[in-house]
Short mmCIF file of C-alpha atoms in Angstrom, two decimals:
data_model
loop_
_atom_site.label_atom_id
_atom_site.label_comp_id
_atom_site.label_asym_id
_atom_site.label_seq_id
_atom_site.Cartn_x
_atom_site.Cartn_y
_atom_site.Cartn_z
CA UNK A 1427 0.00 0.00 0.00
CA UNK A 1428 0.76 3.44 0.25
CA UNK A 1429 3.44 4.81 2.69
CA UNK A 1430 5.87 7.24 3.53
CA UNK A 1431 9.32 7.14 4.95
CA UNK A 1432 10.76 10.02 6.68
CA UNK A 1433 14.11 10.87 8.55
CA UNK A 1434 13.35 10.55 12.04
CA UNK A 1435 14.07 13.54 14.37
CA UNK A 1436 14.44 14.89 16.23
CA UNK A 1437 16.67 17.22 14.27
CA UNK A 1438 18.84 20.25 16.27
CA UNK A 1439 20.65 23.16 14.32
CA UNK A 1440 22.15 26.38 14.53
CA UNK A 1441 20.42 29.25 13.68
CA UNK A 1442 21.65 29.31 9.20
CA UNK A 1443 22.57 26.28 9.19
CA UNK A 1444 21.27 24.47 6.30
CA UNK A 1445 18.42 21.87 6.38
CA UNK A 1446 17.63 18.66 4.99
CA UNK A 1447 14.80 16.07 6.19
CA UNK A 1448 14.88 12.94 3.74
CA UNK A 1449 11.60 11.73 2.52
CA UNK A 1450 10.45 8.77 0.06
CA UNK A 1451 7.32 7.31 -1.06
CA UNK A 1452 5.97 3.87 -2.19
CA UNK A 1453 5.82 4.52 -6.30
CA UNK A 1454 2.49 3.37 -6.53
CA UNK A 1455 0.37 5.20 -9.26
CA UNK A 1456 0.85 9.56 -9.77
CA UNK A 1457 0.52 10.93 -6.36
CA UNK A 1458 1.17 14.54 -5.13
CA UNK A 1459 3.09 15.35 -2.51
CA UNK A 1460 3.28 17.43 0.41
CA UNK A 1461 5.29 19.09 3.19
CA UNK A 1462 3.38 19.59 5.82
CA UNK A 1463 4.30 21.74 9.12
CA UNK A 1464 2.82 21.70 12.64
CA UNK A 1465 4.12 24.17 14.91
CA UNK A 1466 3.77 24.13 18.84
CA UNK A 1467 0.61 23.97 19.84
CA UNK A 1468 -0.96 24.19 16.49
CA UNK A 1469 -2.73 22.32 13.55
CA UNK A 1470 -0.71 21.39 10.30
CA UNK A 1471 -0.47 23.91 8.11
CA UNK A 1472 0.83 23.18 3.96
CA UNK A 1473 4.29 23.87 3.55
CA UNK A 1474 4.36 23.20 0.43
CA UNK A 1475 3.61 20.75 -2.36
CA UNK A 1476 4.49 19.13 -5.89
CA UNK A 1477 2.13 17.43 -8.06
CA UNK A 1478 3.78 15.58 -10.41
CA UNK A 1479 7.37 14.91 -11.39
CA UNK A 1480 10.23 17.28 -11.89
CA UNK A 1481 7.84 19.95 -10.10
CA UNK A 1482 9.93 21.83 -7.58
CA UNK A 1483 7.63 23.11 -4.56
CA UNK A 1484 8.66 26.00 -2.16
CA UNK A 1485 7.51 28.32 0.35
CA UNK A 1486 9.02 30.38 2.80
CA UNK A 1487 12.51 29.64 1.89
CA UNK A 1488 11.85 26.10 2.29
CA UNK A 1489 12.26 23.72 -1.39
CA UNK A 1490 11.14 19.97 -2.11
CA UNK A 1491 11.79 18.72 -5.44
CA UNK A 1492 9.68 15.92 -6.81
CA UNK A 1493 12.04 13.22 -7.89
CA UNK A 1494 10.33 10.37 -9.63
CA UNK A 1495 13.54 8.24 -10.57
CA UNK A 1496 14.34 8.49 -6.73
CA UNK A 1497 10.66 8.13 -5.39
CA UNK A 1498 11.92 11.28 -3.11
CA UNK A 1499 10.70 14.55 -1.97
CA UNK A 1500 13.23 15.86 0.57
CA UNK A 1501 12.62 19.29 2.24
CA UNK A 1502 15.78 21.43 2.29
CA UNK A 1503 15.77 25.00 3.49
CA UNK A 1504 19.64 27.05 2.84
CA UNK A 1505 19.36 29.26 6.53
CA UNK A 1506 17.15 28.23 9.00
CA UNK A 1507 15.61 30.50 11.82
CA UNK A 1508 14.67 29.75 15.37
CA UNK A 1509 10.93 30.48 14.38
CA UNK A 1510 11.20 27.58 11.97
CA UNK A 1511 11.25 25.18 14.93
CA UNK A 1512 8.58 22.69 14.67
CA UNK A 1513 7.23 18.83 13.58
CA UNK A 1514 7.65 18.15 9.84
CA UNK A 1515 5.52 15.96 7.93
CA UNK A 1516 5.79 14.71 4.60
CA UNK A 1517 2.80 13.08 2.61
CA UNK A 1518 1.50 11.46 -0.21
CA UNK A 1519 -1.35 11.83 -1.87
CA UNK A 1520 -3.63 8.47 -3.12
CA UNK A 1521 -2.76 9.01 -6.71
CA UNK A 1522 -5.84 9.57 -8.97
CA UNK A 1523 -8.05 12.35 -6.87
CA UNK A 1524 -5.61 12.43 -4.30
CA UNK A 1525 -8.51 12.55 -1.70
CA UNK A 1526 -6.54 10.60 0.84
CA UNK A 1527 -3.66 11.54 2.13
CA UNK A 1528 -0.59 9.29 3.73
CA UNK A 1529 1.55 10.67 6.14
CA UNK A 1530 5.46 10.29 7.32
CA UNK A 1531 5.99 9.93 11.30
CA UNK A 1532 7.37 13.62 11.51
CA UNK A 1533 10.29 15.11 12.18
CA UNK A 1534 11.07 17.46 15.17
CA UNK A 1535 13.57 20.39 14.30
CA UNK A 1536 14.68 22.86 16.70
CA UNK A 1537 16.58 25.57 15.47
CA UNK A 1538 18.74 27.18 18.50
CA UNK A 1539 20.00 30.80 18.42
CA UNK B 507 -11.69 33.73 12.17
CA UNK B 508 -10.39 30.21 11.81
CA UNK B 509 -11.46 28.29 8.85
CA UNK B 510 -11.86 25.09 10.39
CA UNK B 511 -12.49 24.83 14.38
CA UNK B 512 -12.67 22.24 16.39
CA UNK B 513 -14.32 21.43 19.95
CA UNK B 514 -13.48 21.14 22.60
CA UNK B 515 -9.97 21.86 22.48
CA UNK B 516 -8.79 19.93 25.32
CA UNK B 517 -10.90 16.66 27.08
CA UNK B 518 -10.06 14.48 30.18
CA UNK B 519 -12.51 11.78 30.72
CA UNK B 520 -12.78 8.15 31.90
CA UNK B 521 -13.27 4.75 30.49
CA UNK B 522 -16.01 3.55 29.25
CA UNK B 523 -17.58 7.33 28.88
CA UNK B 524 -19.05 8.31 25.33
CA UNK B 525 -17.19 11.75 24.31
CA UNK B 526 -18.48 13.15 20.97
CA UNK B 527 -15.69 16.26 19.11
CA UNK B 528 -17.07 17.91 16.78
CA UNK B 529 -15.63 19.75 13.82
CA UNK B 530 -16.77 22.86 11.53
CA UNK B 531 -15.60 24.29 8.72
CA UNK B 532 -16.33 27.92 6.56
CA UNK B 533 -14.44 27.02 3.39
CA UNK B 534 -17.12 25.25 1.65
CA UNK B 535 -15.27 22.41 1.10
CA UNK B 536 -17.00 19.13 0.45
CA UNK B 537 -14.63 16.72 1.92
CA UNK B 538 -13.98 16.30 5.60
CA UNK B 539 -11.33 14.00 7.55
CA UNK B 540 -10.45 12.90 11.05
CA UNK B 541 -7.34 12.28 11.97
CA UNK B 542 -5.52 11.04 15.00
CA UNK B 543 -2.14 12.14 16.15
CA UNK B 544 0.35 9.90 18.47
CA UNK B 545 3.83 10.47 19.48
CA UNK B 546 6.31 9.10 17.02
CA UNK B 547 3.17 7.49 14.62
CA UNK B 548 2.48 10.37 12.25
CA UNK B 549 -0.86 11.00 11.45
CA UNK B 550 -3.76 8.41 10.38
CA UNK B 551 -6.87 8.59 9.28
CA UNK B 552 -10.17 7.36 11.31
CA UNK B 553 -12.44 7.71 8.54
CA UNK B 554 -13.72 10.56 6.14
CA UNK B 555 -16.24 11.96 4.05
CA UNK B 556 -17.08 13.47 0.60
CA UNK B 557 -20.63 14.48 1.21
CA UNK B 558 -23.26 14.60 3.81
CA UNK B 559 -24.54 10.99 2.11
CA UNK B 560 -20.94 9.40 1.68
CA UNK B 561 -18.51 8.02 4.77
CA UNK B 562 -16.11 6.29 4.46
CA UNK B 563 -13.75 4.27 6.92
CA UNK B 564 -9.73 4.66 7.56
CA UNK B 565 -7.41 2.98 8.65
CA UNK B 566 -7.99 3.38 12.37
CA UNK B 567 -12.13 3.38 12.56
CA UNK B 568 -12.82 0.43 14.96
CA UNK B 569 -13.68 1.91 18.32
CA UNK B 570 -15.14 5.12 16.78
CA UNK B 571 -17.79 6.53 14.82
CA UNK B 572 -18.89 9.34 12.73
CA UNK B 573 -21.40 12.08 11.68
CA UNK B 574 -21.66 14.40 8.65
CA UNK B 575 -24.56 16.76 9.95
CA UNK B 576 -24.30 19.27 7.38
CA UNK B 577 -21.58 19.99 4.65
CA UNK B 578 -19.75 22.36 7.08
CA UNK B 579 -20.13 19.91 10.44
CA UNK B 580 -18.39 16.51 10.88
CA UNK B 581 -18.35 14.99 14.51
CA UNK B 582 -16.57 11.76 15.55
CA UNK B 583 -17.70 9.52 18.34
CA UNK B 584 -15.73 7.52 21.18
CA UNK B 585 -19.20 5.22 21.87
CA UNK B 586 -16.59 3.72 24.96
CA UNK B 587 -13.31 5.65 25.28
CA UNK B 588 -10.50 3.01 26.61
CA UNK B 589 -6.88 4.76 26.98
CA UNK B 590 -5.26 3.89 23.92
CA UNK B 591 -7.39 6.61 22.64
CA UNK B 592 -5.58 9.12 24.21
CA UNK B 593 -4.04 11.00 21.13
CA UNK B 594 -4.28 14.45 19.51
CA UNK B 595 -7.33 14.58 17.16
CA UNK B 596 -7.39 16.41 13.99
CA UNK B 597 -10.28 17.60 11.61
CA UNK B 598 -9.32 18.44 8.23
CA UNK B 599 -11.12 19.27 4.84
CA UNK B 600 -10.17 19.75 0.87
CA UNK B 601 -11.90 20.46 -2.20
CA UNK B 602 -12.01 18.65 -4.98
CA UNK B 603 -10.01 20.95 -7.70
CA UNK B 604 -10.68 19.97 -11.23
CA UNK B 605 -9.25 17.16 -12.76
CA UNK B 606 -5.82 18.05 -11.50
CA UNK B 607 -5.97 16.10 -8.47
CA UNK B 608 -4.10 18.80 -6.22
CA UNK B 609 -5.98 18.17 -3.15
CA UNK B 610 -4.59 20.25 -0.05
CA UNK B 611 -6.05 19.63 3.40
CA UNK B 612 -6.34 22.28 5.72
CA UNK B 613 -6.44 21.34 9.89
CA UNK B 614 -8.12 22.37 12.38
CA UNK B 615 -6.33 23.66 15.68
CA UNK B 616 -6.93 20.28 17.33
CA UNK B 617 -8.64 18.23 20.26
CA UNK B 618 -6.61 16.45 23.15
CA UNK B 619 -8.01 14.13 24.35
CA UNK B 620 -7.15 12.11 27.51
CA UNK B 621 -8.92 8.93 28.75
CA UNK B 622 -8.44 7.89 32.21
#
């Protein structure tokens, strides 16, 4: 079936330091994919999100590049902040509508000053 | 004003009890989810909905239950909350976009939920 794989956290950096969390999917049918982000206290919010191969999604400084040959999505950011502390999830979507969505265990980063 | 809210935000209550949290939503959006959350499992999906007349079961339904009142409302049910249902539980909702098939689900804040 579907699934995601995720690097496992948690994850601690230096404020700029650069960020990668690894992330692969099960290559079953055309889904899109997602990074989501939940920050302390709060719901998950879309980071970001590629729909079909070769797509490169980004937001906030953050990048994920849809690499079918790899079944990959990793989430890189160049200079992370303190304010980017929080769980990072990445997903797939069900292929076809996409109504469903699988999710990775997370990943906690904390980003120290 | 949040899109998608949830109630309560935070529950304590003891075996056996029926707890019902509900879950509304502004954006118009046709589809609903629940979700629940536990440390170190990700996120997975209790069961959802693409209409008022259409539910559907997850991964993770046995033990609860569901309720699509209206487009905008979708409550889930503990019928006899045991403590391995202690989690975080999310609502979520999308919109079917076209043929393109870029679903994006949007949370709501959240409801913890502890069973003594």
């Amino acid at each position: 079936g579907d699934s995601v794989t995720q690097m496992e956290g948690p994850v601690t950096l230096s404020e700029e330091a650069f960020l990668t969390i690894n992330c692969t999917y099960t290559a079953t049918g055309y889904p899109s994919l997602f990074w989501y982000v939940q920050y302390p206290g709060e719901g998950l919010q879309l980071l970001l999100k590629a729909t079909k191969a070769d797509d490169k999604g980004s937001n906030k400084g953050f990048e994920a590049t849809y690499r079918k040959e790899t079944t990959s999505f990793h989430l890189e950011k160049g200079s992370v902040q303190v304010s980017d502390s929080a769980v990072y999830f990445c997903a797939r979507g069900s292929g076809g509508s996409n109504y469903k969505l699988t999710f990775g265990k997370g990943t906690l980063l904390t980003v120290n000053p | 004003d949040a899109d998608v809210t949830q109630t309560p935000r935070n529950r304590i209550t003891k075996t056996g009890k029926r707890i019902m949290l509900e879950c509304s939503q502004t954006k118009g959006h046709d589809r609903m989810y629940w979700y629940r959350q536990d440390p170190g499992l990700g996120l997975r999906l209790i069961y959802y909905s693409f209409d008022v007349k259409d539910i559907n079961k997850g991964e993770i339904s046995d033990g609860y239950s569901v309720s699509r009142q209206a487009q905008a409302k979708f409550s889930l049910s503990l019928e006899s909350a045991i403590p391995n249902q202690t989690a975080l539980y999310f609502c979520a909702t999308s919109a079917q976009t076209g043929t393109l098939s870029t679903d994006t689900q949007y949370f709501g804040p959240g409801t913890r939920l502890t069973v003594l």
